[in-house]
Amino acid sequence: MRTVGICRFSYAGEGGFKVGHADHAALEAFLYGDIRMEERFRLFEAITLPCVAGQTDPNFTFLIVTGTGLPAHHLARLHALTAHIPQCQIVQYPPRPHRRIMKKAVNDWRGAPDAPCLQFRLDDDDAMALSFIEKFKQAAADLGGLTARHPAIAIDFNQGYVFTASAGGVKLWPYHYQYSAIALGMVVQAGSDDTIMSHGHQNLWKAMPTLTLTGEDMMMRGHNDFNDSRLGGKKNVFEYKPMDAKQAAHIRASFGIDDDHVRAVFSRPL
Amino acid sequence: MQVLGICRFSYPAIGGFQVEHETIEERIAYLYDPARLEERFALFETVALPCLRAQTDPDFELIIVVGDQLPAPHLARLQALIADMPQARIIAEPPRPQREVMKAILNAARHDFSQPCLQFRCDDDDAVAVDFIARLRQAAADCAVLAGQHKAIALDWNKGYIAEYGPQGIAATDVFRPFDVAALGMLVQGNCHLTIMNFAHNKINQFMPAISFDAPRMFVRGHNASNDSRQKPVKGVPVRPLDHALAEEFRSRFAIDAGAVQRAFGGA
């Protein structure tokens, strides 16, 4: 089944960010500031892209949605970072209501909704397990009896870690959380133009049947200085612990995140 | 597939209630207090049992667990209430740790331990929709391939109502409450000893694959004075008297008759 992932990469839309800005110019100034972009690129390079490139099932598209206002030097860097990953497709949209553009990006990729498809989302500082696409497809197939009855169902994996990344490497806190925006997918039937971006991820299970799978580490949730959902003042405080050698090997094998690479990327001079 | 429900009716468990007592005697005195039992019977008769009696798929069993010290008149009243329900039976147990006794009862009730089994819990003041058993069975069939790969999977309906019952009738509001006791089932594979009582209901999705359905609204959760989980101060849920449309939904979907509730609580 055709499979697409959608990733917002500092798309300057209307809404969709939890931090408010006075006008569009102020939003772009915030989003595309060099220090913020440097952190987003480092996370994207060291955390997110390795898990896209290393999927055990390579048969999917990874749509990276950014704004038409992304400065040329950032766009060039984004192209360079993803050039070797055939699943990556960078698409640019003008500033419009955020959710509408994300839906449009998914459905532009999809074309006429004459066949079912699989959709998933991943934010630009998070990682999904290298087995995600494979397991997502398998779960969708295993739920054939259920998917046939509903225009859309969601499939989620609820176990993993919250992490921070810095020159000191990755620090972890294990957690369970259902229907976070990581390792979360949707099976959309033919005839439905519903998309995974049409719903807040936390609200998916109010809108359709959902399955959450547990027992395996499938998500890495970034918690970093410029992480948008952390800027609202209600910070979750996790007791992050540095990884020992065994954990580092587990994280590398599960998510493609190499702690030495993380240290190297975050040690570059600004 | 065998479908097995379990319901505690004022069973004096050691542990397992949210209201703590110093001794088991104190707990028994609290549970069997005539005024408290009168309310529990009124709820059981007008809320919990009618929806089970009205199931569109009658092929299920309901085990009602009581204490072996339940006074004879109360036991006789309970027996009379379920006399017309071939699905229901009463098991009387001495005070024991509640999870242990419930697990043992569920496993002993399985007809063929080598076969999968659907299990659900119900509290004595909760109602499920009249097609709960049918939908539970259908969901289990639809998810058979997934279920076959796991010892157990959970099947949940996450929307319903909260209701308060009294002499004025019913006041209610709709809620989104995933993995609550009511309208939660578990499909356990053959030769597996897990039961729905092995898990805290609200954490069940950390232990097994869990499917949660958004529709239809599948439960009515009671919020009454003697409901155990309501004894501690909790955030109040504002409810409003049923309007005509909701009263009809309660009647058609949950077999709850607002007039019968009102009469059972001594209202006009």
PDB file of N, CA and C in Angstrom, chain B residues 4 6 8 11 63 65 93 96-110 113 119 121 186 192-200:
ATOM      1  N   LEU B   4     -17.422 -13.655  28.754  1.00  0.00           N
ATOM      2  CA  LEU B   4     -17.528 -13.820  30.198  1.00  0.00           C
ATOM      3  C   LEU B   4     -17.440 -12.448  30.870  1.00  0.00           C
ATOM      4  N   ILE B   6     -17.778 -10.171  34.516  1.00  0.00           N
ATOM      5  CA  ILE B   6     -17.679 -10.321  35.967  1.00  0.00           C
ATOM      6  C   ILE B   6     -18.060  -9.020  36.649  1.00  0.00           C
ATOM      7  N   ARG B   8     -18.654  -7.365  40.634  1.00  0.00           N
ATOM      8  CA  ARG B   8     -18.662  -7.459  42.100  1.00  0.00           C
ATOM      9  C   ARG B   8     -19.933  -6.814  42.607  1.00  0.00           C
ATOM     10  N   TYR B  11     -18.929  -7.022  47.274  1.00  0.00           N
ATOM     11  CA  TYR B  11     -18.083  -8.106  47.767  1.00  0.00           C
ATOM     12  C   TYR B  11     -17.013  -7.529  48.693  1.00  0.00           C
ATOM     13  N   ILE B  63     -21.024 -13.339  35.779  1.00  0.00           N
ATOM     14  CA  ILE B  63     -20.771 -13.856  37.120  1.00  0.00           C
ATOM     15  C   ILE B  63     -20.844 -12.697  38.104  1.00  0.00           C
ATOM     16  N   VAL B  65     -20.220 -11.607  41.804  1.00  0.00           N
ATOM     17  CA  VAL B  65     -19.458 -12.078  42.958  1.00  0.00           C
ATOM     18  C   VAL B  65     -19.942 -11.346  44.207  1.00  0.00           C
ATOM     19  N   GLU B  93     -18.108 -15.772  47.871  1.00  0.00           N
ATOM     20  CA  GLU B  93     -16.719 -16.047  48.272  1.00  0.00           C
ATOM     21  C   GLU B  93     -16.455 -15.420  49.640  1.00  0.00           C
ATOM     22  N   ARG B  96     -11.369 -12.144  50.413  1.00  0.00           N
ATOM     23  CA  ARG B  96     -10.021 -12.462  49.930  1.00  0.00           C
ATOM     24  C   ARG B  96      -9.539 -11.261  49.137  1.00  0.00           C
ATOM     25  N   PRO B  97      -8.229 -11.215  48.833  1.00  0.00           N
ATOM     26  CA  PRO B  97      -7.751 -10.113  47.982  1.00  0.00           C
ATOM     27  C   PRO B  97      -8.502 -10.125  46.655  1.00  0.00           C
ATOM     28  N   GLN B  98      -9.005  -8.959  46.254  1.00  0.00           N
ATOM     29  CA  GLN B  98     -10.004  -8.970  45.185  1.00  0.00           C
ATOM     30  C   GLN B  98      -9.472  -9.424  43.825  1.00  0.00           C
ATOM     31  N   ARG B  99      -8.254  -8.988  43.466  1.00  0.00           N
ATOM     32  CA  ARG B  99      -7.762  -9.407  42.141  1.00  0.00           C
ATOM     33  C   ARG B  99      -7.553 -10.904  42.077  1.00  0.00           C
ATOM     34  N   GLU B 100      -7.017 -11.444  43.185  1.00  0.00           N
ATOM     35  CA  GLU B 100      -6.760 -12.881  43.240  1.00  0.00           C
ATOM     36  C   GLU B 100      -8.053 -13.675  43.054  1.00  0.00           C
ATOM     37  N   VAL B 101      -9.085 -13.291  43.787  1.00  0.00           N
ATOM     38  CA  VAL B 101     -10.320 -14.063  43.722  1.00  0.00           C
ATOM     39  C   VAL B 101     -10.997 -13.882  42.357  1.00  0.00           C
ATOM     40  N   MET B 102     -10.956 -12.679  41.807  1.00  0.00           N
ATOM     41  CA  MET B 102     -11.598 -12.448  40.504  1.00  0.00           C
ATOM     42  C   MET B 102     -10.877 -13.210  39.391  1.00  0.00           C
ATOM     43  N   LYS B 103      -9.552 -13.219  39.461  1.00  0.00           N
ATOM     44  CA  LYS B 103      -8.791 -13.961  38.447  1.00  0.00           C
ATOM     45  C   LYS B 103      -9.126 -15.447  38.507  1.00  0.00           C
ATOM     46  N   ALA B 104      -9.181 -15.981  39.731  1.00  0.00           N
ATOM     47  CA  ALA B 104      -9.463 -17.417  39.877  1.00  0.00           C
ATOM     48  C   ALA B 104     -10.864 -17.745  39.352  1.00  0.00           C
ATOM     49  N   ILE B 105     -11.820 -16.880  39.653  1.00  0.00           N
ATOM     50  CA  ILE B 105     -13.198 -17.130  39.202  1.00  0.00           C
ATOM     51  C   ILE B 105     -13.267 -17.098  37.670  1.00  0.00           C
ATOM     52  N   LEU B 106     -12.615 -16.107  37.069  1.00  0.00           N
ATOM     53  CA  LEU B 106     -12.667 -16.006  35.602  1.00  0.00           C
ATOM     54  C   LEU B 106     -12.030 -17.227  34.950  1.00  0.00           C
ATOM     55  N   ASN B 107     -10.875 -17.622  35.440  1.00  0.00           N
ATOM     56  CA  ASN B 107     -10.209 -18.753  34.795  1.00  0.00           C
ATOM     57  C   ASN B 107     -10.984 -20.054  35.005  1.00  0.00           C
ATOM     58  N   ALA B 108     -11.595 -20.192  36.181  1.00  0.00           N
ATOM     59  CA  ALA B 108     -12.385 -21.408  36.441  1.00  0.00           C
ATOM     60  C   ALA B 108     -13.641 -21.443  35.568  1.00  0.00           C
ATOM     61  N   ALA B 109     -14.095 -20.281  35.127  1.00  0.00           N
ATOM     62  CA  ALA B 109     -15.343 -20.226  34.360  1.00  0.00           C
ATOM     63  C   ALA B 109     -15.125 -20.492  32.872  1.00  0.00           C
ATOM     64  N   ARG B 110     -13.877 -20.563  32.453  1.00  0.00           N
ATOM     65  CA  ARG B 110     -13.652 -20.803  31.017  1.00  0.00           C
ATOM     66  C   ARG B 110     -14.022 -22.247  30.674  1.00  0.00           C
ATOM     67  N   PHE B 113     -10.188 -24.191  28.141  1.00  0.00           N
ATOM     68  CA  PHE B 113      -9.048 -23.303  28.366  1.00  0.00           C
ATOM     69  C   PHE B 113      -8.133 -23.205  27.145  1.00  0.00           C
ATOM     70  N   GLN B 119     -13.524 -11.296  27.735  1.00  0.00           N
ATOM     71  CA  GLN B 119     -13.887 -10.990  29.115  1.00  0.00           C
ATOM     72  C   GLN B 119     -14.217  -9.509  29.246  1.00  0.00           C
ATOM     73  N   ARG B 121     -15.636  -6.497  32.426  1.00  0.00           N
ATOM     74  CA  ARG B 121     -16.042  -6.199  33.796  1.00  0.00           C
ATOM     75  C   ARG B 121     -17.265  -5.306  33.743  1.00  0.00           C
ATOM     76  N   MET B 186     -11.547  -7.628  26.976  1.00  0.00           N
ATOM     77  CA  MET B 186     -10.223  -8.172  26.691  1.00  0.00           C
ATOM     78  C   MET B 186     -10.399  -9.519  26.013  1.00  0.00           C
ATOM     79  N   CYS B 192      -3.887 -19.270  27.938  1.00  0.00           N
ATOM     80  CA  CYS B 192      -3.260 -18.118  28.592  1.00  0.00           C
ATOM     81  C   CYS B 192      -4.067 -17.782  29.843  1.00  0.00           C
ATOM     82  N   HIS B 193      -3.355 -17.619  30.961  1.00  0.00           N
ATOM     83  CA  HIS B 193      -4.031 -17.395  32.243  1.00  0.00           C
ATOM     84  C   HIS B 193      -4.368 -15.924  32.516  1.00  0.00           C
ATOM     85  N   LEU B 194      -3.963 -15.037  31.623  1.00  0.00           N
ATOM     86  CA  LEU B 194      -4.271 -13.634  31.893  1.00  0.00           C
ATOM     87  C   LEU B 194      -5.792 -13.433  31.933  1.00  0.00           C
ATOM     88  N   THR B 195      -6.229 -12.521  32.776  1.00  0.00           N
ATOM     89  CA  THR B 195      -7.646 -12.147  32.807  1.00  0.00           C
ATOM     90  C   THR B 195      -7.739 -10.631  32.813  1.00  0.00           C
ATOM     91  N   ILE B 196      -8.931 -10.142  32.594  1.00  0.00           N
ATOM     92  CA  ILE B 196      -9.126  -8.688  32.597  1.00  0.00           C
ATOM     93  C   ILE B 196      -8.887  -8.109  33.985  1.00  0.00           C
ATOM     94  N   MET B 197      -8.902  -8.974  35.025  1.00  0.00           N
ATOM     95  CA  MET B 197      -8.645  -8.493  36.380  1.00  0.00           C
ATOM     96  C   MET B 197      -7.150  -8.481  36.728  1.00  0.00           C
ATOM     97  N   ASN B 198      -6.291  -8.874  35.775  1.00  0.00           N
ATOM     98  CA  ASN B 198      -4.851  -8.787  36.026  1.00  0.00           C
ATOM     99  C   ASN B 198      -4.329  -7.362  35.881  1.00  0.00           C
ATOM    100  N   PHE B 199      -5.128  -6.477  35.287  1.00  0.00           N
ATOM    101  CA  PHE B 199      -4.606  -5.174  34.873  1.00  0.00           C
ATOM    102  C   PHE B 199      -5.452  -4.040  35.439  1.00  0.00           C
ATOM    103  N   ALA B 200      -4.785  -2.966  35.786  1.00  0.00           N
ATOM    104  CA  ALA B 200      -5.514  -1.736  36.089  1.00  0.00           C
ATOM    105  C   ALA B 200      -6.125  -1.269  34.771  1.00  0.00           C
TER     106      ALA B 200
END
